[in-house]
Short mmCIF file of C-alpha atoms in Angstrom, two decimals:
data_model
loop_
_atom_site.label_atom_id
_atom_site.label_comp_id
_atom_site.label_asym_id
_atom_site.label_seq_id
_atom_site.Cartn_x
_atom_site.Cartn_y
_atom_site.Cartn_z
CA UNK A 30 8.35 -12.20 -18.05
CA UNK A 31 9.38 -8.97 -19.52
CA UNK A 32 5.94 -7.84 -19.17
CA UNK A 33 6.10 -8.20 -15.73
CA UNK A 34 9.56 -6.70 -15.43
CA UNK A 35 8.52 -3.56 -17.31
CA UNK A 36 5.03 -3.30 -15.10
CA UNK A 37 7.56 -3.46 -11.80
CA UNK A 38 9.76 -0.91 -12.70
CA UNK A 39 7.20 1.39 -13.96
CA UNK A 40 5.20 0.95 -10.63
CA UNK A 41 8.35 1.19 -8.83
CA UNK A 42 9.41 4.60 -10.74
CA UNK A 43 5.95 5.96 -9.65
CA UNK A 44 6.05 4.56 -6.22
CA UNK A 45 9.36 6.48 -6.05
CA UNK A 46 8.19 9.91 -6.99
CA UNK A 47 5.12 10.12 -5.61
CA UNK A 48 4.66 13.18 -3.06
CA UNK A 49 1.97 14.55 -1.18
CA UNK A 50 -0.34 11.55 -1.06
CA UNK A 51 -2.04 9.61 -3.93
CA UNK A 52 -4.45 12.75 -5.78
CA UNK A 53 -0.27 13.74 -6.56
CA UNK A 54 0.07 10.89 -8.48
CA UNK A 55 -2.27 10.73 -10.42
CA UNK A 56 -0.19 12.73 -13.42
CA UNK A 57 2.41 10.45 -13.22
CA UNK A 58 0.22 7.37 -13.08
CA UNK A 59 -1.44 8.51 -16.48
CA UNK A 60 1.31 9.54 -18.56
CA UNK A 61 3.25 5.88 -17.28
CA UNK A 62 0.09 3.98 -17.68
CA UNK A 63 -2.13 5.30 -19.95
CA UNK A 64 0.15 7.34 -22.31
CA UNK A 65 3.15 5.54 -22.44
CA UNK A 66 2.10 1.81 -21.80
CA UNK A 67 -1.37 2.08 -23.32
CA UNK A 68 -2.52 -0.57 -19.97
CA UNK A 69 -5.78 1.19 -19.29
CA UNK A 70 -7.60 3.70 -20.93
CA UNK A 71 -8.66 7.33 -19.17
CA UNK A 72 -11.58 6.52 -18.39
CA UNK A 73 -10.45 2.91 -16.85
CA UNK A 74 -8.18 5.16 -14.66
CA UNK A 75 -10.70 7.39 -13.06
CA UNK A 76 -12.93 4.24 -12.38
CA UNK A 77 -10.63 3.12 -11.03
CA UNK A 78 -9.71 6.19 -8.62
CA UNK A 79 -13.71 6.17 -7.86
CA UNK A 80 -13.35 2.46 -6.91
CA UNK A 81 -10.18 3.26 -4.74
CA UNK A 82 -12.46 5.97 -2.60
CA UNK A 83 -14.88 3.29 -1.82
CA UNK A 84 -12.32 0.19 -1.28
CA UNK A 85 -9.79 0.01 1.87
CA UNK A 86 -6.19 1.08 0.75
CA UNK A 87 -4.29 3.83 -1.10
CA UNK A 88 -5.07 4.36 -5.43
CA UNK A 89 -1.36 3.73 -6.13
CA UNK A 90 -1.80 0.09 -4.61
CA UNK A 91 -5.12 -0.53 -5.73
CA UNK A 92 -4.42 1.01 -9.24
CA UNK A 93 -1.20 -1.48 -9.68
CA UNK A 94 -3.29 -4.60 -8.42
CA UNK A 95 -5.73 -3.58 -10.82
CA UNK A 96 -3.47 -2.99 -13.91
CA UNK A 97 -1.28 -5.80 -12.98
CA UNK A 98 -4.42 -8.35 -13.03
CA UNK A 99 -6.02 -6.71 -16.33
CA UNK A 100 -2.59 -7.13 -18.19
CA UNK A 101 -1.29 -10.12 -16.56
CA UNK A 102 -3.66 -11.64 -14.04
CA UNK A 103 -2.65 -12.37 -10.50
CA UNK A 104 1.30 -12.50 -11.15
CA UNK A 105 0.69 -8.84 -13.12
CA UNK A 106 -0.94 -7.31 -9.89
CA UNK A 107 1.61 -9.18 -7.89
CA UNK A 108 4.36 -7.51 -9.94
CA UNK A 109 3.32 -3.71 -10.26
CA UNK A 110 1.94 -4.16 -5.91
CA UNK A 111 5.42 -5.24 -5.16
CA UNK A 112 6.97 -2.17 -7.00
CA UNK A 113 4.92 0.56 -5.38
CA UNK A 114 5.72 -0.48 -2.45
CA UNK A 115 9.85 -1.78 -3.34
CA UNK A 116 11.32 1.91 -3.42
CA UNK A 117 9.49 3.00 0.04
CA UNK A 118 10.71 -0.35 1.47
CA UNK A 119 14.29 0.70 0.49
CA UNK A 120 14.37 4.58 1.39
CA UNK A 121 12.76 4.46 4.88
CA UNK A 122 15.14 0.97 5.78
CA UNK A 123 18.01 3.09 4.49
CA UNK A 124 17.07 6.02 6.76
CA UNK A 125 15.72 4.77 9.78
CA UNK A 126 18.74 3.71 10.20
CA UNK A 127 20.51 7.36 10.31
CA UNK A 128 16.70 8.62 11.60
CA UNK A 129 18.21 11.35 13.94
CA UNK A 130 21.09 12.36 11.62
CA UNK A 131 18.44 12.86 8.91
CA UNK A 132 16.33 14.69 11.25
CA UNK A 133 18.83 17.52 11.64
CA UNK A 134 19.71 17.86 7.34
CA UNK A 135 17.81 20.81 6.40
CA UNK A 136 18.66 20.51 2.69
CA UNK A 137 15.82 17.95 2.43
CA UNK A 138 13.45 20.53 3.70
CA UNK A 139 14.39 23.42 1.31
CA UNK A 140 13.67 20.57 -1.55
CA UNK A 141 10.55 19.72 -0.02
CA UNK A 142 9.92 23.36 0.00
CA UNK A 143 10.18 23.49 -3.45
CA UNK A 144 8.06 19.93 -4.33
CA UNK A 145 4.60 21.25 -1.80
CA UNK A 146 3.83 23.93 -4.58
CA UNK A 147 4.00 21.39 -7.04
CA UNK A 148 2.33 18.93 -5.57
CA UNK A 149 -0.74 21.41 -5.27
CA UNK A 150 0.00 21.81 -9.09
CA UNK A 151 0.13 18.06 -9.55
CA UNK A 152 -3.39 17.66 -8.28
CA UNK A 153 -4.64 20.88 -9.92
CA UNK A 154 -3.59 19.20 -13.59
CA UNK A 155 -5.17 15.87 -12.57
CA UNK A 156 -8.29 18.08 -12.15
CA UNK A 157 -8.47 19.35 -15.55
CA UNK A 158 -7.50 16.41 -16.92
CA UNK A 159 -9.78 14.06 -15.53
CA UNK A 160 -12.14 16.84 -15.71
CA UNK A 161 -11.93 16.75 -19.52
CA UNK A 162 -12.57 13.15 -19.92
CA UNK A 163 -15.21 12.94 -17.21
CA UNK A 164 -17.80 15.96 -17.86
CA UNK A 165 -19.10 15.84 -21.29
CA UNK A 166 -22.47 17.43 -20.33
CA UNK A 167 -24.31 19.71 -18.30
CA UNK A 168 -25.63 16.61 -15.94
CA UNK A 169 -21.57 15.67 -15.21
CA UNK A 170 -20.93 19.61 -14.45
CA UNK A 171 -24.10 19.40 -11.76
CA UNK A 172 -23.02 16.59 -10.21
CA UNK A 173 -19.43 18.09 -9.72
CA UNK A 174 -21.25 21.26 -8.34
CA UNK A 175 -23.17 19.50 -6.02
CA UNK A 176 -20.04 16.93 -5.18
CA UNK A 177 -17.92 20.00 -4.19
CA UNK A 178 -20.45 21.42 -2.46
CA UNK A 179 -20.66 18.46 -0.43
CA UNK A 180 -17.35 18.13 0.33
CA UNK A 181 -16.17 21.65 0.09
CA UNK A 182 -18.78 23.24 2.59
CA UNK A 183 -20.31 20.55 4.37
CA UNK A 184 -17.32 18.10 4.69
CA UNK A 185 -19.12 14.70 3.55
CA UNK A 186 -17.05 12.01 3.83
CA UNK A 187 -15.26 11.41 0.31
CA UNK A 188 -16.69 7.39 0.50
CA UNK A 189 -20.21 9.39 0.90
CA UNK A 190 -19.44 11.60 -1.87
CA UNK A 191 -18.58 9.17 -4.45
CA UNK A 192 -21.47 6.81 -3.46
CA UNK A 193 -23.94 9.72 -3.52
CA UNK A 194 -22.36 10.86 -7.23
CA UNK A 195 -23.01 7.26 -8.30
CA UNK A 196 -26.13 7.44 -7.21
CA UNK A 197 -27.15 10.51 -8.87
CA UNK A 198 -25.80 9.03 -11.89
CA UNK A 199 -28.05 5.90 -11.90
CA UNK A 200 -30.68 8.91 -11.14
CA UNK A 201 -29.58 11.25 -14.07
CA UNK A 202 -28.71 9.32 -16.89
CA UNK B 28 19.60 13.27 23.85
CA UNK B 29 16.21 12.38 22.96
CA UNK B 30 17.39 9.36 21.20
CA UNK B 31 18.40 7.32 24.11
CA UNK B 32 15.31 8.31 25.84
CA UNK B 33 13.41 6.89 22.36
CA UNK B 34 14.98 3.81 22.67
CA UNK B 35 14.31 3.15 25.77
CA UNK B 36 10.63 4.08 24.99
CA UNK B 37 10.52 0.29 23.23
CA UNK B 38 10.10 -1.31 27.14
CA UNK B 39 6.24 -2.30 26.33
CA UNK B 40 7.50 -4.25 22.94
CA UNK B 41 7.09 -7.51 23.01
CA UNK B 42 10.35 -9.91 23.89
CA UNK B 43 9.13 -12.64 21.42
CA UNK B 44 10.32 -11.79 18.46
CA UNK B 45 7.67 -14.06 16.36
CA UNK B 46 4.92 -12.79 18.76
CA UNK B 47 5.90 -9.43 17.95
CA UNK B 48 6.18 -10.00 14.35
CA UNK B 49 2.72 -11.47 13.97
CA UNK B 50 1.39 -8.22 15.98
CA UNK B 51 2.71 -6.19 13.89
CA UNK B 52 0.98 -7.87 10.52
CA UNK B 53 -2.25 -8.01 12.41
CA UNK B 54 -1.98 -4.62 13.31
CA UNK B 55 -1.25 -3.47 9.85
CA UNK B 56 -4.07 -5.98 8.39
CA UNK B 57 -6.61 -4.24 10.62
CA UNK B 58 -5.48 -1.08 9.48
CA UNK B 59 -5.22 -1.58 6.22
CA UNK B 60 -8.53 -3.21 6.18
CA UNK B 61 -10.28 -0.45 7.66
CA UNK B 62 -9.00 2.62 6.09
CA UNK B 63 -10.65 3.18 2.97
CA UNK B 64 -9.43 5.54 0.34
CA UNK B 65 -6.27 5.28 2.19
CA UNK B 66 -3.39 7.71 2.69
CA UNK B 67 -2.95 10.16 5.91
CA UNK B 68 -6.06 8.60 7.58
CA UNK B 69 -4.30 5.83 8.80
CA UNK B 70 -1.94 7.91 10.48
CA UNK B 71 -4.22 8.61 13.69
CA UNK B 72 -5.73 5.11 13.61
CA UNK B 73 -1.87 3.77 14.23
CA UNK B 74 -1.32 6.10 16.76
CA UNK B 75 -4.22 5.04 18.49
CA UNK B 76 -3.06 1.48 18.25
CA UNK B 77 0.42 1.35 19.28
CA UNK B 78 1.58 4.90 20.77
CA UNK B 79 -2.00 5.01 23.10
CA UNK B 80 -3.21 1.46 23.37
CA UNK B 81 -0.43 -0.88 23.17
CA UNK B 82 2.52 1.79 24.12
CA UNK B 83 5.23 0.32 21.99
CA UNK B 84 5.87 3.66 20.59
CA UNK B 85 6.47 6.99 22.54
CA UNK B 86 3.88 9.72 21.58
CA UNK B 87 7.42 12.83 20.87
CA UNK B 88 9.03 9.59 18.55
CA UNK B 89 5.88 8.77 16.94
CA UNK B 90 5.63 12.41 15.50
CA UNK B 91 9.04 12.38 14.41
CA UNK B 92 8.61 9.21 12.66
CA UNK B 93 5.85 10.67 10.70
CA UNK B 94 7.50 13.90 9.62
CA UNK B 95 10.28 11.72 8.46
CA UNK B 96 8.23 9.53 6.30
CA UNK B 97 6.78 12.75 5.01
CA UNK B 98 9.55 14.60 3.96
CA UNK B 99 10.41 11.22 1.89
CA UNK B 100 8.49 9.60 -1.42
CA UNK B 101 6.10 6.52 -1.29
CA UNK B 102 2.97 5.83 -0.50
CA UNK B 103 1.98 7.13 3.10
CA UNK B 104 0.26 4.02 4.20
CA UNK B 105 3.14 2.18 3.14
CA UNK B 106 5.54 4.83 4.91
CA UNK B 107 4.13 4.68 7.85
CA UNK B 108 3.61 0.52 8.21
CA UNK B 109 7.88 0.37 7.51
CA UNK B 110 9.01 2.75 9.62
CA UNK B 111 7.18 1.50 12.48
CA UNK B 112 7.74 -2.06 11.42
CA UNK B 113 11.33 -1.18 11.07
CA UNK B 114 11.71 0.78 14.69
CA UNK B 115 9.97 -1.90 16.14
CA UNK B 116 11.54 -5.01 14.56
CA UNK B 117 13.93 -4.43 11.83
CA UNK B 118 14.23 -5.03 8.40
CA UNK B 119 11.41 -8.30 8.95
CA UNK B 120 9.07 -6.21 11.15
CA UNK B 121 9.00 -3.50 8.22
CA UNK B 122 8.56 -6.45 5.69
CA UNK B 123 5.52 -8.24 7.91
CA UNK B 124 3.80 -4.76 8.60
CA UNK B 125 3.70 -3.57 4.81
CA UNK B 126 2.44 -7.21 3.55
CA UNK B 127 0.22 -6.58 6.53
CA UNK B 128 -1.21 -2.86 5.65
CA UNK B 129 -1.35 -3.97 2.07
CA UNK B 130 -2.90 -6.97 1.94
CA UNK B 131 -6.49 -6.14 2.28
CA UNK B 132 -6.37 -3.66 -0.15
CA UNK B 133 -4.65 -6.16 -2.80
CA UNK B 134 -7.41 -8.92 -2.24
CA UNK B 135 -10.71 -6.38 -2.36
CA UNK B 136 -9.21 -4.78 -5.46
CA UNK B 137 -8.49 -8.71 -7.10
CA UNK B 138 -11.62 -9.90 -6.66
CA UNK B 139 -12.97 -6.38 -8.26
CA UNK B 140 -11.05 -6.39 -10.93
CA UNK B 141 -11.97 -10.70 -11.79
CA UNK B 142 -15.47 -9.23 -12.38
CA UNK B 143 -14.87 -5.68 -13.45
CA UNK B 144 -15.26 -6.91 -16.68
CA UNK B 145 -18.40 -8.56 -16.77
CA UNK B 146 -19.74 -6.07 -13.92
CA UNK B 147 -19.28 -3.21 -16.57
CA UNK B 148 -21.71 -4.39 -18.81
CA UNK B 149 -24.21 -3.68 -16.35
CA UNK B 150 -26.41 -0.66 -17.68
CA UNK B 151 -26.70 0.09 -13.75
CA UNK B 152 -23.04 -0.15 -12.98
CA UNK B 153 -22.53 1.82 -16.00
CA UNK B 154 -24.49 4.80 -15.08
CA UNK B 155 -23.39 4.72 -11.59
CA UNK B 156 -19.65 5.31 -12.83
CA UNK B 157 -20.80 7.94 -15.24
CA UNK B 158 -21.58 10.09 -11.79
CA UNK B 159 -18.94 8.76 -9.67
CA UNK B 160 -16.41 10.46 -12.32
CA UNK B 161 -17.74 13.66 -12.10
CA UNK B 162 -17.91 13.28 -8.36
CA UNK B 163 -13.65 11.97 -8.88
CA UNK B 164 -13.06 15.83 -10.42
CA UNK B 165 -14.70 17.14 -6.94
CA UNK B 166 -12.52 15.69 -4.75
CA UNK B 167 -9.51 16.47 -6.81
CA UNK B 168 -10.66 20.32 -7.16
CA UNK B 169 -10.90 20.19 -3.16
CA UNK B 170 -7.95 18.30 -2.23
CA UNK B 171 -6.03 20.70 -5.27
CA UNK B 172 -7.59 23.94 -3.08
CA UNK B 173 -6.98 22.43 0.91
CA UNK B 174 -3.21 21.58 -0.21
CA UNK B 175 -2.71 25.03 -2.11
CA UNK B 176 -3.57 26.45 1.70
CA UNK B 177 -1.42 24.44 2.95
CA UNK B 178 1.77 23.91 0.39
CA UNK B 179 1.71 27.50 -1.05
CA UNK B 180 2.60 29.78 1.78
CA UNK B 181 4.77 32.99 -0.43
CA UNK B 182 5.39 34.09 -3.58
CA UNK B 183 8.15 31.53 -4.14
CA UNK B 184 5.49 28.97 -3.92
CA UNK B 185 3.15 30.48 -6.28
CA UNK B 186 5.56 30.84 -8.92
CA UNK B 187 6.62 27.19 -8.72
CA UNK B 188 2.99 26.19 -8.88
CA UNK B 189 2.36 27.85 -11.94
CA UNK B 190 5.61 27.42 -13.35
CA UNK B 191 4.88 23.50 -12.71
CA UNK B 192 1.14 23.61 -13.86
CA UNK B 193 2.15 25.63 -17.01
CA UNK B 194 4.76 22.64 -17.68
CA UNK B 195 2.24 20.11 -17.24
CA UNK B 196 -0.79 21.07 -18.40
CA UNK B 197 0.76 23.24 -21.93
CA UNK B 198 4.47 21.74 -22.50
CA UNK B 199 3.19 18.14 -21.24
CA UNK B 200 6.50 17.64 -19.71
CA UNK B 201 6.75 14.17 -17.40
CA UNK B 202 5.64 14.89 -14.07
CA UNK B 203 8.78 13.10 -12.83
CA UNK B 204 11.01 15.85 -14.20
CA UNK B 205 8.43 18.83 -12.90
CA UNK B 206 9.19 17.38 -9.58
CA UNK B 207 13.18 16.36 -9.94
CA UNK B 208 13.22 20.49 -11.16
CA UNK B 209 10.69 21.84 -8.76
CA UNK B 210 12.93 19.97 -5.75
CA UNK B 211 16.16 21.17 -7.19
CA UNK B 212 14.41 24.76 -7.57
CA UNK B 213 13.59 24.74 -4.11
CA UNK B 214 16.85 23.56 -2.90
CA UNK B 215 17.90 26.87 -5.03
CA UNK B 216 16.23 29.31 -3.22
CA UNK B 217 14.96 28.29 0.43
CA UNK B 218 18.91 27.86 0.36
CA UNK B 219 19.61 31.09 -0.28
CA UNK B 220 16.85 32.68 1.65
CA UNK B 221 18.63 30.52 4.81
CA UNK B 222 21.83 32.07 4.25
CA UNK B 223 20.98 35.31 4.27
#
């Protein structure tokens, strides 16, 4: 039971700071998760964030189900899924109800302005992070190259791009 | 002004409150369902689905509704299926459409993670994750360089992006308190810049 209290709160705490979409939360995912918690491993984590890009739903709800289920089966995944989503479910009830008043406070924008920039650095650290785990040799750097390349110039789907890089994988190693 | 207008936007919604409710689930099911990888995708799929299709929500309040849940935390996906929920049928139609959206997702990623284990062991699955990492850093390197065009627009912004990056990547500070200080230095000096 306090298992499954601690994995709510921690999933709620991330559900309730994550900005600028899910690649954002991927820092605060791995220090709650992996550093602190010790519930998955790195390289658990960015299987898990491949998986996501190929399965229907955001990698903050498909990360809890999965860490919820590995720890504590199905009432672990039903835990940490329920927090993710518990602080949204509060915030948005508690403004929609004052939606046009909100509308008009521009202190929330001059915060945001401050949070885009480091969201952008967010994502950049989950870059070199994963990054260090993931490419330990010349074949990993190739099939980033070509990945980016894919995505970067000739907009491939990300589901395509992971697929493809999984594919090369079976082909390279 | 626009708010009464709004309201009166909801004519199309159904009366039944139970029919209404079980729309709004399916709705979110479908969606969910459908939208892999997840996150601001799913914002053009709903507005296909209730602002064009079904109507229930006018196309100026639909926007609005979207740069609200932006401008607040949580999951987008998850955003977006309570606010409409909410507009559309209270507290319970928020509740129905984010069990709705989330479902899906929850099941596909349960019945992965039952055979993960076993599925692992698989020399084949094995080497196919071994290149779907490095193809994980990609899309993080682009989605790091297509927000940086987009969140980063003076030299305010740069210096809280490498102020924050510096604090992550060198101090390892908690990512919750980069973005509690990164907020509050924002507040600080788009502030100031209004008042002047």
């Amino acid at each position: 039971m306090k298992l499954l209290v601690s994995m709510f709160l921690t999933f709620a705490k991330i559900g309730a700071f994550s900005f600028g979409g899910g690649y954002a939360m991927i820092p605060l995912m791995k220090k709650e998760v992996v550093s602190l918690h010790g519930w998955l491993t790195i390289q658990e984590m960015i299987d898990i964030i491949a998986i996501s890009q190929m399965t229907p739903g955001p990698i903050a709800i498909n990360l809890a189900t999965f860490v919820g289920y590995k720890i504590a089966d199905f009432p672990g995944a039903l835990a940490a899924t329920v927090g993710v989503i518990t602080p949204s479910l509060i915030i948005i009830t508690v403004i929609a109800r004052f939606f046009f008043k909100f509308q008009n406070e521009s202190k929330m924008q001059w915060v945001l302005g401050g949070i885009r920039p480091v969201v952008v650095a967010l994502v950049a650290f989950a870059a070199l992070v994963i990054g260090n785990t993931a490419l330990h040799d010349v074949k990993g750097y190739l099939i980033t190259a070509i990945a980016f390349i894919a995505v970067f110039i000739f907009k491939i789907h990300p589901i395509l791009v992971i697929i493809s890089s999984g594919i090369l994988g079976i082909m390279l190693y | 002004m626009t708010h009464k207008e709004t309201i009166t936007a909801a004519e199309k919604v159904p009366k039944n409150k139970a029919f209404l409710l079980w729309e709004l689930f399916k709705t979110f099911f479908i969606l969910g369902g459908f939208t892999i990888g997840g996150g601001i995708v799913m914002v053009p799929l709903i507005e296909k689905e209730l602002v064009k299709k079904k109507g229930w929500i006018k196309a100026e309040e639909f926007i609005d509704m979207m740069a609200l849940i932006q401008s607040v935390p949580g999951v987008m996906t998850v955003n977006s299926a309570i606010i409409v929920g909410y507009r559309l049928a209270g507290p319970s139609g928020a509740m129905l459409s984010v069990l709705g959206g989330a479902l899906p997702s929850f099941v596909v990623i349960l019945v992965i993670a039952s055979f993960f284990v076993r599925f692992n062991q698989y020399p084949i699955i094995q080497k196919f994750l071994l290149g779907a990492r490095p193809g994980v850093v990609a899309l993080l390197i682009y989605a790091a360089i297509s927000l940086g065009k987009k969140g980063i627009r003076d030299k305010k912004g740069i210096l809280i992006f490498v102020s924050g990056l510096l604090a992550l990547y060198f101090l390892n500070i908690h990512p919750i308190i980069v973005i509690i200080v990164s907020g509050f230095l924002g507040y600080i000096i788009y502030h100031e810049g209004r008042v002047k």
